[in-house]
PDB file of C-alpha atoms and ligand atoms in Angstrom:
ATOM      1  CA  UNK A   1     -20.218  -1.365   4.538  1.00 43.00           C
ATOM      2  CA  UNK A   2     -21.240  -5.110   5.463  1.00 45.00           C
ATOM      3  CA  UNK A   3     -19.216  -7.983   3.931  1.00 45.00           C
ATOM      4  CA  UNK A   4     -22.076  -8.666   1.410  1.00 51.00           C
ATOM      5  CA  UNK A   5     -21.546  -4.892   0.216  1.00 54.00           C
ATOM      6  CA  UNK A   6     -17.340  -5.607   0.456  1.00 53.00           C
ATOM      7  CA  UNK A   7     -17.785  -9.094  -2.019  1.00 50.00           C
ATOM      8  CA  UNK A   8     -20.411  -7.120  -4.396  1.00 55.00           C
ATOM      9  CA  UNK A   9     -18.238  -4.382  -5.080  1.00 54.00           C
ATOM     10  CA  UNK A  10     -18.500  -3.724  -8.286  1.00 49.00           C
ATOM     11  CA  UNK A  11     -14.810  -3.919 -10.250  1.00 47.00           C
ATOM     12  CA  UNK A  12     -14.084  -1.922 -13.175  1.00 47.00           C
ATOM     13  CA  UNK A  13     -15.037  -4.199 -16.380  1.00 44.00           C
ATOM     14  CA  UNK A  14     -11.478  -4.455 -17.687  1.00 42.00           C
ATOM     15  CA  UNK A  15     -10.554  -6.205 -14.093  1.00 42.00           C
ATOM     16  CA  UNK A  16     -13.652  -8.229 -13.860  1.00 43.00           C
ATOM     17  CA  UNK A  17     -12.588  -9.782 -17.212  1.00 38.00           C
ATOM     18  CA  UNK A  18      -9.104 -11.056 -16.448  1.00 44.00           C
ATOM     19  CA  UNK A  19      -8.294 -14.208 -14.929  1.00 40.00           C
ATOM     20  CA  UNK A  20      -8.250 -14.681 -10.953  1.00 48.00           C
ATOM     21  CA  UNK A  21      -4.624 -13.993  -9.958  1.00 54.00           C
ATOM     22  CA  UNK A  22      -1.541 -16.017  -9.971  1.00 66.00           C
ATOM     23  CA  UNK A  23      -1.724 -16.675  -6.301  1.00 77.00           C
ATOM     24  CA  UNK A  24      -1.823 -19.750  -3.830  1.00 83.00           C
ATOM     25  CA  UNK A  25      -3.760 -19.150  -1.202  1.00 82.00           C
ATOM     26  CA  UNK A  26      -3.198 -22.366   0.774  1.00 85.00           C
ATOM     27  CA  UNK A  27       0.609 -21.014   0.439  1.00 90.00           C
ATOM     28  CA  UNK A  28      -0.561 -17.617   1.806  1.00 91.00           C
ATOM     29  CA  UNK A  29      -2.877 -19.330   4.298  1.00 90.00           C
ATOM     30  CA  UNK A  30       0.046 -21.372   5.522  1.00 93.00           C
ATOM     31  CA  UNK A  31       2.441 -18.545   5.739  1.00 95.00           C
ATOM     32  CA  UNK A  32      -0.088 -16.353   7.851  1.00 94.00           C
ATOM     33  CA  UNK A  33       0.226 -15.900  11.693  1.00 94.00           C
ATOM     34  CA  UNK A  34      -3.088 -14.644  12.809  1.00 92.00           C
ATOM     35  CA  UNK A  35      -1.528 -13.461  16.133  1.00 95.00           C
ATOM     36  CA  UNK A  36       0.845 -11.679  14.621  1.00 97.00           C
ATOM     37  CA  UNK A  37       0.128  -7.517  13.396  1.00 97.00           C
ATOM     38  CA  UNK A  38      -0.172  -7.864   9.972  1.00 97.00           C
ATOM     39  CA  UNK A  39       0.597  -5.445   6.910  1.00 97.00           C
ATOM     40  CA  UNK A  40      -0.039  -5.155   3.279  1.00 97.00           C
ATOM     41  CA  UNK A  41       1.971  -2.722   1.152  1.00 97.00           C
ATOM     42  CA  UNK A  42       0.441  -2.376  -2.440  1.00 95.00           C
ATOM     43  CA  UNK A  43       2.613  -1.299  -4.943  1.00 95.00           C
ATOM     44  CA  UNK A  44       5.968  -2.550  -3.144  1.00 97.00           C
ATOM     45  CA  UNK A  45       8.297  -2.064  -6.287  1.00 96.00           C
ATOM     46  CA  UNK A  46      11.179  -3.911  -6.259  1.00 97.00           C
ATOM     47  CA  UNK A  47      10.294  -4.438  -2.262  1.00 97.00           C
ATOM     48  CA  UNK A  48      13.088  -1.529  -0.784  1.00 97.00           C
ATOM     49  CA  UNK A  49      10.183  -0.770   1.946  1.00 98.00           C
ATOM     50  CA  UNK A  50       8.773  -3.988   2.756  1.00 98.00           C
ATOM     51  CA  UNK A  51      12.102  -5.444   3.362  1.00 98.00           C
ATOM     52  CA  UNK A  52      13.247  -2.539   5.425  1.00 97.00           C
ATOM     53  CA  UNK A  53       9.864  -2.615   7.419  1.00 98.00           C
ATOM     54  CA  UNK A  54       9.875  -6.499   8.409  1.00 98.00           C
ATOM     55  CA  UNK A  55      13.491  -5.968   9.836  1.00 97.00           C
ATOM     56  CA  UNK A  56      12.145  -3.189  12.242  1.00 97.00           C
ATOM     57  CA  UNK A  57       8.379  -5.173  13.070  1.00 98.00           C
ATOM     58  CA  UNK A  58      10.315  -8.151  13.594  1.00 97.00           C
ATOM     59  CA  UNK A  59       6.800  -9.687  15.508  1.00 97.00           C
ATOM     60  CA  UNK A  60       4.673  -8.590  12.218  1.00 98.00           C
ATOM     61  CA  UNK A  61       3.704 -10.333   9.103  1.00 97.00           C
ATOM     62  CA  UNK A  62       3.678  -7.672   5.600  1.00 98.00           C
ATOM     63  CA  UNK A  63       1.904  -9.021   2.600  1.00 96.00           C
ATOM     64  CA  UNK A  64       3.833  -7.165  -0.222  1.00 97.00           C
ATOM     65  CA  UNK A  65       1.964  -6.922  -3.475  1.00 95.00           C
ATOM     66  CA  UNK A  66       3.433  -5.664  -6.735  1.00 94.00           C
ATOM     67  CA  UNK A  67       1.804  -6.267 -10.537  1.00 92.00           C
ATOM     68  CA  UNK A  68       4.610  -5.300 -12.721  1.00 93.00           C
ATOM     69  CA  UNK A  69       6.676  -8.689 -13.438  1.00 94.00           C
ATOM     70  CA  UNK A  70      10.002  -7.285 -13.878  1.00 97.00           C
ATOM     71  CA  UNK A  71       9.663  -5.125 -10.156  1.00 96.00           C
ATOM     72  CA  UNK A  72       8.370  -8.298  -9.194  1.00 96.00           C
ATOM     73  CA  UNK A  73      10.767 -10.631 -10.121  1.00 96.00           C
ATOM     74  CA  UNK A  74      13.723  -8.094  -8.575  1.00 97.00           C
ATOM     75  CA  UNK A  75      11.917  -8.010  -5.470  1.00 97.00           C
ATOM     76  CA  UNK A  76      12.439 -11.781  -5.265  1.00 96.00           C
ATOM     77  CA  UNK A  77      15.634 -11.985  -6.028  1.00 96.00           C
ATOM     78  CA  UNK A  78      16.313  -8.944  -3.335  1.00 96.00           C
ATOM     79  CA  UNK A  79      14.278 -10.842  -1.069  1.00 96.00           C
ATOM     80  CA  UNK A  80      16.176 -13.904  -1.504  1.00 95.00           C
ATOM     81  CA  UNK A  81      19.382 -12.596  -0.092  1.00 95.00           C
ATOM     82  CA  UNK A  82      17.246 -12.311   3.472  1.00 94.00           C
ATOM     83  CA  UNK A  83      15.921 -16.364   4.285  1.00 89.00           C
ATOM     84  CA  UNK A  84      15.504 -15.048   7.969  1.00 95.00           C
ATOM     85  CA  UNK A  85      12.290 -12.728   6.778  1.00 97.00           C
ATOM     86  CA  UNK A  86      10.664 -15.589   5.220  1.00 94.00           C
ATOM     87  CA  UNK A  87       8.234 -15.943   8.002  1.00 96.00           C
ATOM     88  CA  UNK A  88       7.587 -12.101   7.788  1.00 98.00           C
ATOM     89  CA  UNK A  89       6.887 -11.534   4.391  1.00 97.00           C
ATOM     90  CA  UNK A  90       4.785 -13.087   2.008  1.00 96.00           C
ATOM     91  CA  UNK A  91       5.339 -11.241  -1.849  1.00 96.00           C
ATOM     92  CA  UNK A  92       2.741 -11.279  -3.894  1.00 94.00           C
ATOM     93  CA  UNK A  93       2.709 -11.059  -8.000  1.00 94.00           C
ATOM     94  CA  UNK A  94      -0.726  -9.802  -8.635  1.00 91.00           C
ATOM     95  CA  UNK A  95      -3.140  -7.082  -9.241  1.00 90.00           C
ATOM     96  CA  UNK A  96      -4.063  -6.102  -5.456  1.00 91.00           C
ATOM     97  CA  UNK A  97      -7.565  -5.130  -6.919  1.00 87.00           C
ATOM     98  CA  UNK A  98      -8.309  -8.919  -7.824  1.00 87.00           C
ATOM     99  CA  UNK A  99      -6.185 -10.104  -5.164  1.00 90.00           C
ATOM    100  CA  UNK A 100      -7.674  -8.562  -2.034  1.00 89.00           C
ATOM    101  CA  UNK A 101     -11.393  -8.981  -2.170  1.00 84.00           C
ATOM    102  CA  UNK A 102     -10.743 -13.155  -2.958  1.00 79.00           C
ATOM    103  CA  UNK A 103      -8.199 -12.679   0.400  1.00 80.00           C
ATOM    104  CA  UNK A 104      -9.201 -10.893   3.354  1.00 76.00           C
ATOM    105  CA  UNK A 105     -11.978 -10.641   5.853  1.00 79.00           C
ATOM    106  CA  UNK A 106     -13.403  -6.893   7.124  1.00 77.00           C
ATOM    107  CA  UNK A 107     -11.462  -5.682   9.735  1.00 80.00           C
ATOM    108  CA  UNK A 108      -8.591  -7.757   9.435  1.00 90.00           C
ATOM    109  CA  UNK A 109      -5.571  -5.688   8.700  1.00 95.00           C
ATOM    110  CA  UNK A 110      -3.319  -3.382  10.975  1.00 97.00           C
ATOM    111  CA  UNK A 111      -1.604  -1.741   8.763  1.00 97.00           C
ATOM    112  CA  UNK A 112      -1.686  -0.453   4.476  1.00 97.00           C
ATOM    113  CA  UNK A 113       1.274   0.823   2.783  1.00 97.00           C
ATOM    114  CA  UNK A 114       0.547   3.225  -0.438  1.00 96.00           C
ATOM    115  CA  UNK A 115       3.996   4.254  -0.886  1.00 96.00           C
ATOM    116  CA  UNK A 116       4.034   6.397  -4.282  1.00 95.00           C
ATOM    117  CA  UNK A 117       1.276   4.863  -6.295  1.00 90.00           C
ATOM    118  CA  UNK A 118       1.013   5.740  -9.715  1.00 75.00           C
ATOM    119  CA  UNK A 119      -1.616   7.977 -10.303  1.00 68.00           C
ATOM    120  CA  UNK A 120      -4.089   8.115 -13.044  1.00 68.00           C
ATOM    121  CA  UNK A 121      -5.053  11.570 -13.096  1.00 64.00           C
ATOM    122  CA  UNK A 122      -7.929  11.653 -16.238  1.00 70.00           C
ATOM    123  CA  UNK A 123      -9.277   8.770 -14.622  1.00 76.00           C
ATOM    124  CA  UNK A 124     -11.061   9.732 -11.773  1.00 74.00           C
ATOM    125  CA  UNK A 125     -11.973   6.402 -10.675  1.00 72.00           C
ATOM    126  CA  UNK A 126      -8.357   4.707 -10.499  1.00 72.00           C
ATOM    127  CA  UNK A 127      -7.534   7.978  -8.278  1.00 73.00           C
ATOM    128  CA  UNK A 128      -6.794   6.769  -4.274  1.00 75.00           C
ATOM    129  CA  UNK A 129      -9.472   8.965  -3.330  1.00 73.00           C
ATOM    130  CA  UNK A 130     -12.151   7.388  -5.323  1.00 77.00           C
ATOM    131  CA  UNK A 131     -11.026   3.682  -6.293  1.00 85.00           C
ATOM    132  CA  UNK A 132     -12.986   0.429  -5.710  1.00 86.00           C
ATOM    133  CA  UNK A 133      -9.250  -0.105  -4.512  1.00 89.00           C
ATOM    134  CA  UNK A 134      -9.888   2.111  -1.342  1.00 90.00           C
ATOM    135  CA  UNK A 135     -12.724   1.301  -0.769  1.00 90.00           C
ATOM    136  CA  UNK A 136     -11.457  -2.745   0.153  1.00 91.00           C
ATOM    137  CA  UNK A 137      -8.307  -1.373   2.048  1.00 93.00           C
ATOM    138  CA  UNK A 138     -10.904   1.049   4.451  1.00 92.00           C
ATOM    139  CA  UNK A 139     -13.231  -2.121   4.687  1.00 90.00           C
ATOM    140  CA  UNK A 140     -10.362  -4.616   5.104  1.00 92.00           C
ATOM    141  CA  UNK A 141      -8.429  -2.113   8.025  1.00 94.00           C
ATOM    142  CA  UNK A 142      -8.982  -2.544  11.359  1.00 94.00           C
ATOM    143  CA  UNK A 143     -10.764  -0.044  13.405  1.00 93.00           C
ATOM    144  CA  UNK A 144      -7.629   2.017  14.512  1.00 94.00           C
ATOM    145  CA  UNK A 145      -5.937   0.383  11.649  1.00 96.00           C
ATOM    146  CA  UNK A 146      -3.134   2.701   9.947  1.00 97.00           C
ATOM    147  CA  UNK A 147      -3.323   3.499   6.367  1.00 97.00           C
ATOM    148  CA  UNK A 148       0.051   5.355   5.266  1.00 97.00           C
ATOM    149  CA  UNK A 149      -0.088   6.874   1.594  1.00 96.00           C
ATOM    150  CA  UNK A 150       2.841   9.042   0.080  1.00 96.00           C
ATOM    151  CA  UNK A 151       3.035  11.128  -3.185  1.00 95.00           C
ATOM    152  CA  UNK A 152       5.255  13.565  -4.787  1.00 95.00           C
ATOM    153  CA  UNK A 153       2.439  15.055  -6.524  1.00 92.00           C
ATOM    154  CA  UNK A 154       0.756  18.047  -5.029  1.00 93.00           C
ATOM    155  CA  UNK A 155      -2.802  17.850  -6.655  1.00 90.00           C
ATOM    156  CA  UNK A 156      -3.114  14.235  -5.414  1.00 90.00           C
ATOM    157  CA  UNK A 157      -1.713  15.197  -2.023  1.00 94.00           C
ATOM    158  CA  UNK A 158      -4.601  17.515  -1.905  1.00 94.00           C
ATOM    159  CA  UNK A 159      -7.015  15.208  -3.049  1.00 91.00           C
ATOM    160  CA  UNK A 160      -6.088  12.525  -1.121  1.00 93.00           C
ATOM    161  CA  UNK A 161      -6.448  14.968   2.437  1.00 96.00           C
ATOM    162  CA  UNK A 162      -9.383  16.610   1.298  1.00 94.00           C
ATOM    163  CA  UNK A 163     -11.292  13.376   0.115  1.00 92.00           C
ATOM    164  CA  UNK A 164     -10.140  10.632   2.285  1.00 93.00           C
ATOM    165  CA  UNK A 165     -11.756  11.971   5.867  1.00 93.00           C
ATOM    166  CA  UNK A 166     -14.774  12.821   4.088  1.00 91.00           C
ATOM    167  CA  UNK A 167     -15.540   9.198   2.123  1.00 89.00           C
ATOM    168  CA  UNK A 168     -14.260   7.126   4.415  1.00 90.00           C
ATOM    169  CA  UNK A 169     -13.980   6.715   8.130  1.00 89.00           C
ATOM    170  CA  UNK A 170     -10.756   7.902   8.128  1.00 94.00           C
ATOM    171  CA  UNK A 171      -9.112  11.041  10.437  1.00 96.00           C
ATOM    172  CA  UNK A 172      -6.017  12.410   9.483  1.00 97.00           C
ATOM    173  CA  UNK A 173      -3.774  11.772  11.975  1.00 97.00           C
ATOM    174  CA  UNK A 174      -0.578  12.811  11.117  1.00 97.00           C
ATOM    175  CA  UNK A 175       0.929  14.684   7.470  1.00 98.00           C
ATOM    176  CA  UNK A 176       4.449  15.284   7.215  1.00 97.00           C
ATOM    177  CA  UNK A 177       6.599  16.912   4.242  1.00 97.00           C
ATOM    178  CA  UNK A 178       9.577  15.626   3.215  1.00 97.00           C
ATOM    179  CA  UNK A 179      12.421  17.227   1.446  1.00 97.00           C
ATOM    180  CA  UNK A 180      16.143  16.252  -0.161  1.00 97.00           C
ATOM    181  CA  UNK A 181      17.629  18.544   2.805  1.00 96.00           C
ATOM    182  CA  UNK A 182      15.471  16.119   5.440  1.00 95.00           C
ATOM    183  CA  UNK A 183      17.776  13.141   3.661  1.00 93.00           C
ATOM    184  CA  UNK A 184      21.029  15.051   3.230  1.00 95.00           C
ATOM    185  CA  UNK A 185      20.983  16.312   7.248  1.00 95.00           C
ATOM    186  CA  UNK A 186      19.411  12.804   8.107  1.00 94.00           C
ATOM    187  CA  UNK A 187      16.216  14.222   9.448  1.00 94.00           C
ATOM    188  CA  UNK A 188      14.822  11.139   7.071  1.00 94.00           C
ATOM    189  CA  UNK A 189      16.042   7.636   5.714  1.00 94.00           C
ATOM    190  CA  UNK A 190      13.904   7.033   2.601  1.00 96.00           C
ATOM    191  CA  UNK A 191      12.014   4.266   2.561  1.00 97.00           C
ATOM    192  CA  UNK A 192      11.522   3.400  -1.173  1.00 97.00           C
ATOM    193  CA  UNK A 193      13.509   3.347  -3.998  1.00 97.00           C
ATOM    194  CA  UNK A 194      10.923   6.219  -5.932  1.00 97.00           C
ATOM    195  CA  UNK A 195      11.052   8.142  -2.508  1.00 97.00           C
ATOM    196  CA  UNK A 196      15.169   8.207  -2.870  1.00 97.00           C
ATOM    197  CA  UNK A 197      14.739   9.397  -6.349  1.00 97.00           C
ATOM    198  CA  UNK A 198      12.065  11.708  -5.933  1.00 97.00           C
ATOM    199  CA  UNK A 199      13.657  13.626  -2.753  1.00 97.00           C
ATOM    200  CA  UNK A 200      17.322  13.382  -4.656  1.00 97.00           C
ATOM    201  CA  UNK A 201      15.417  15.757  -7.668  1.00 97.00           C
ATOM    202  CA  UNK A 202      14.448  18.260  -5.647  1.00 97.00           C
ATOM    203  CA  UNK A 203      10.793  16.937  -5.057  1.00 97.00           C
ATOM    204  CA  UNK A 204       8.620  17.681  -1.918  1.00 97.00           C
ATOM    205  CA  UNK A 205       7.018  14.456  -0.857  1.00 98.00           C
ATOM    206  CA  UNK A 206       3.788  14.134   1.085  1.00 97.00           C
ATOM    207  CA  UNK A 207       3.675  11.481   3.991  1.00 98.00           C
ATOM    208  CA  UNK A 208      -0.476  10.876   5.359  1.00 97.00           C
ATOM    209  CA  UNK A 209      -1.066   8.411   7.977  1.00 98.00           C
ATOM    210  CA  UNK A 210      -4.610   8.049   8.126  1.00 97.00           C
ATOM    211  CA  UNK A 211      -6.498   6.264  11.189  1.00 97.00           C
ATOM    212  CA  UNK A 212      -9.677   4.082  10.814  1.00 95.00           C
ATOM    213  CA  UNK A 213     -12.449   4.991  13.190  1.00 92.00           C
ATOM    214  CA  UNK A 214     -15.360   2.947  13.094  1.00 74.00           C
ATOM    215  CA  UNK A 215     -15.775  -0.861  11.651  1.00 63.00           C
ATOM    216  CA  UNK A 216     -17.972  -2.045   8.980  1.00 58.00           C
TER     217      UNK A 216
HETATM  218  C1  LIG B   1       5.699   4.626  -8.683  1.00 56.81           C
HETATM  219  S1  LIG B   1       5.885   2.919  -8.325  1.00 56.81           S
HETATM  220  C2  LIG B   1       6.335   2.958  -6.599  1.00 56.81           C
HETATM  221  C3  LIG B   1       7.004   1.677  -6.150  1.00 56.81           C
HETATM  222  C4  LIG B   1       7.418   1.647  -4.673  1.00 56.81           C
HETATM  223  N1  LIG B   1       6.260   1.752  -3.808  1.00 56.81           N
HETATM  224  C5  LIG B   1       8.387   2.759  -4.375  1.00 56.81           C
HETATM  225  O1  LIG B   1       7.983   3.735  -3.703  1.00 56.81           O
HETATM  226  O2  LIG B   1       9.556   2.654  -4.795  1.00 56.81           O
HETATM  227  C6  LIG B   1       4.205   2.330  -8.219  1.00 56.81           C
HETATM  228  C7  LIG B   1       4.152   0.809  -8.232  1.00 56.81           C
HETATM  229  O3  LIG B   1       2.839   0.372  -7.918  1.00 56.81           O
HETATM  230  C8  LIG B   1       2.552  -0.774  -8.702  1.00 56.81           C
HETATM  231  N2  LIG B   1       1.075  -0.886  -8.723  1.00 56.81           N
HETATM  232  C9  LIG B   1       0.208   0.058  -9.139  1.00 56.81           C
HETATM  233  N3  LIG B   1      -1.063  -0.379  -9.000  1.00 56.81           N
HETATM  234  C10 LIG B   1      -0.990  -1.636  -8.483  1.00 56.81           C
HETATM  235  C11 LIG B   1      -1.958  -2.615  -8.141  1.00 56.81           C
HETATM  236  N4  LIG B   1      -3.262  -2.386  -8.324  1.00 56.81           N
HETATM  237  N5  LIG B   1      -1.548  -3.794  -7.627  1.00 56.81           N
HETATM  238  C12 LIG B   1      -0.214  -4.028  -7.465  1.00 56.81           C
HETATM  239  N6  LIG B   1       0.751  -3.141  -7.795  1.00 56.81           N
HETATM  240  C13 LIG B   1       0.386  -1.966  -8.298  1.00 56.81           C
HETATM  241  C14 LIG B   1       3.203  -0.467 -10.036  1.00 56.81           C
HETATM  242  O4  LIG B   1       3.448  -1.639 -10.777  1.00 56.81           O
HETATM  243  C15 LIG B   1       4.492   0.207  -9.590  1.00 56.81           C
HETATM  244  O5  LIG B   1       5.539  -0.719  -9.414  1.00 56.81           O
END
C-alpha cells in the first residue's frame, strides 16, 4: 500500500459522516519528539497501560487514544496525578479510525497497543482482522514495528493468528497465554484494568506480538 492507497481508504459510511475529531494537532505536533520511539495504544481505557508503559520507556513518546468520554475523562484525571509523563504521553479523546489517517505518515510508528478491544463479532468488518482500522496501523508501523493485540476471547484469538500473517505483512513473533494463577504466583503484572478483571474471573487471555516485515 502507497500513501495515496493509505489517504483513499475507504471508511465505513457511518464514520465518514461524523465530524473530524476533537483534536489539536498543532498541540500534538508540539508535543511530538520525532527522535524519540513512539507508541500509540488504541483503546487505552481509563489509561492503566499507557501510564504504566511511559514509566518503563522513559525515552518513548505513547499516543493514547480512547473514544468513550467517561474512560476518557478518568484517564485524565489519573493522568493528572503524574505531571512528570507529560512529555511522554499525549491522550487523545477521539475515534482512532478518524483520528489516525488525518495524523500519521506510513512507516512512522514503533510500536501499537490493542489491549482488549471490543469486538464486534456479526460485523465482520469492525473485526481486528479485517478493519479499515488495521489496515492504517500495518501501513502506519514501521518495518520491524511491533503490533501487540490481547483478547480474552478464543474465536477472535484464532482469528486474529490465523488472519493477521496472511493479510498483512505481519509474522507472528511471539503468543503467550495468560492465566489468574500467572497473576496470583507473579509470573504476570496485568497491564490493564480489563486484563485484571478478566484473569481475576478465571479467563485465559491471549497476548500476540506481531512484527512488520516489509514497508509500504
Ligand atoms: C474492553 S475496553 C479495554 C480498555 C483497556 N484497553 C483495558 O484493557 O482496560 C475497549 C476500549 O476500547 C475503546 N475503543 C474501541 N474502539 C475504539 C476506537 N476506534 N477508538 C478509540 N477507542 C476505542 C472503547 O471505548 C473501550 O474503552
Amino acid at each position: 500500500m502507497n500513501l495515496a492507497e493509505l489517504e483513499s481508504l475507504t471508511l465505513p459510511p457511518h464514520l465518514n459522516r461524523m465530524a473530524p475529531p476533537d483534536f489539536s494537532a498543532l498541540n500534538f505536533t508540539n508535543w511530538r519528539n520525532t527522535s524519540a520511539p513512539f507508541a500509540i495504544e488504541i483503546g487505552c481505557g481509563v489509561g492503566y497501560h499507557p501510564i504504566q508503559w511511559a514509566k518503563q520507556n522513559v525515552n518513548c513518546q505513547i499516543l493514547a487514544i480512547e473514544r468513550t468520554k467517561i474512560k476518557f475523562e478518568k484517564f485524565c484525571r489519573r493522568l493528572s496525578q503524574h505531571a512528570n509523563l507529560e512529555q511522554q504521553i499525549f491522550a487523545a479523546h477521539a475515534d482512532a479510525n478518524r483520528l489516525l489517517p488525518h495524523l500519521l505518515t506510513l512507516n512512522s510508528v514503533d510500536n501499537y497497543f490493542l489491549l482488549y478491544p471490543n469486538p464486534e463479532p456479526k460485523r465482520r468488518n469492525h473485526r481486528i482482522a479485517f478493519s479499515t482500522l488495521t489496515k492504517i496501523v500495518v501501513a502506519t508501523l514501521k518495518p520491524r514495528g511491533r503490533l501487540t493485540i490481547a483478547t480474552n476471547i478464543e474465536n477472535y484469538a484464532n482469528e486474529v493468528r490465523h488472519w493477521l500473517p496472511l493479510k498483512f505483512s505481519l509474522i507472528l513473533e511471539r503468543e503467550t497465554k495468560i492465566i489468574k494463577d500467572d497473576l496470583l504466583c507473579g509470573r504476570h503484572r496485568f497491564r490493564s484494568h480489563f486484563e485484571k478483571k478478566y484473569l481475576d474471573r478465571g479467563d485465559c487471555c491471549y497476548n500476540f506480538e506481531f512484527r512488520k516485515t516489509n514497508p509500504f
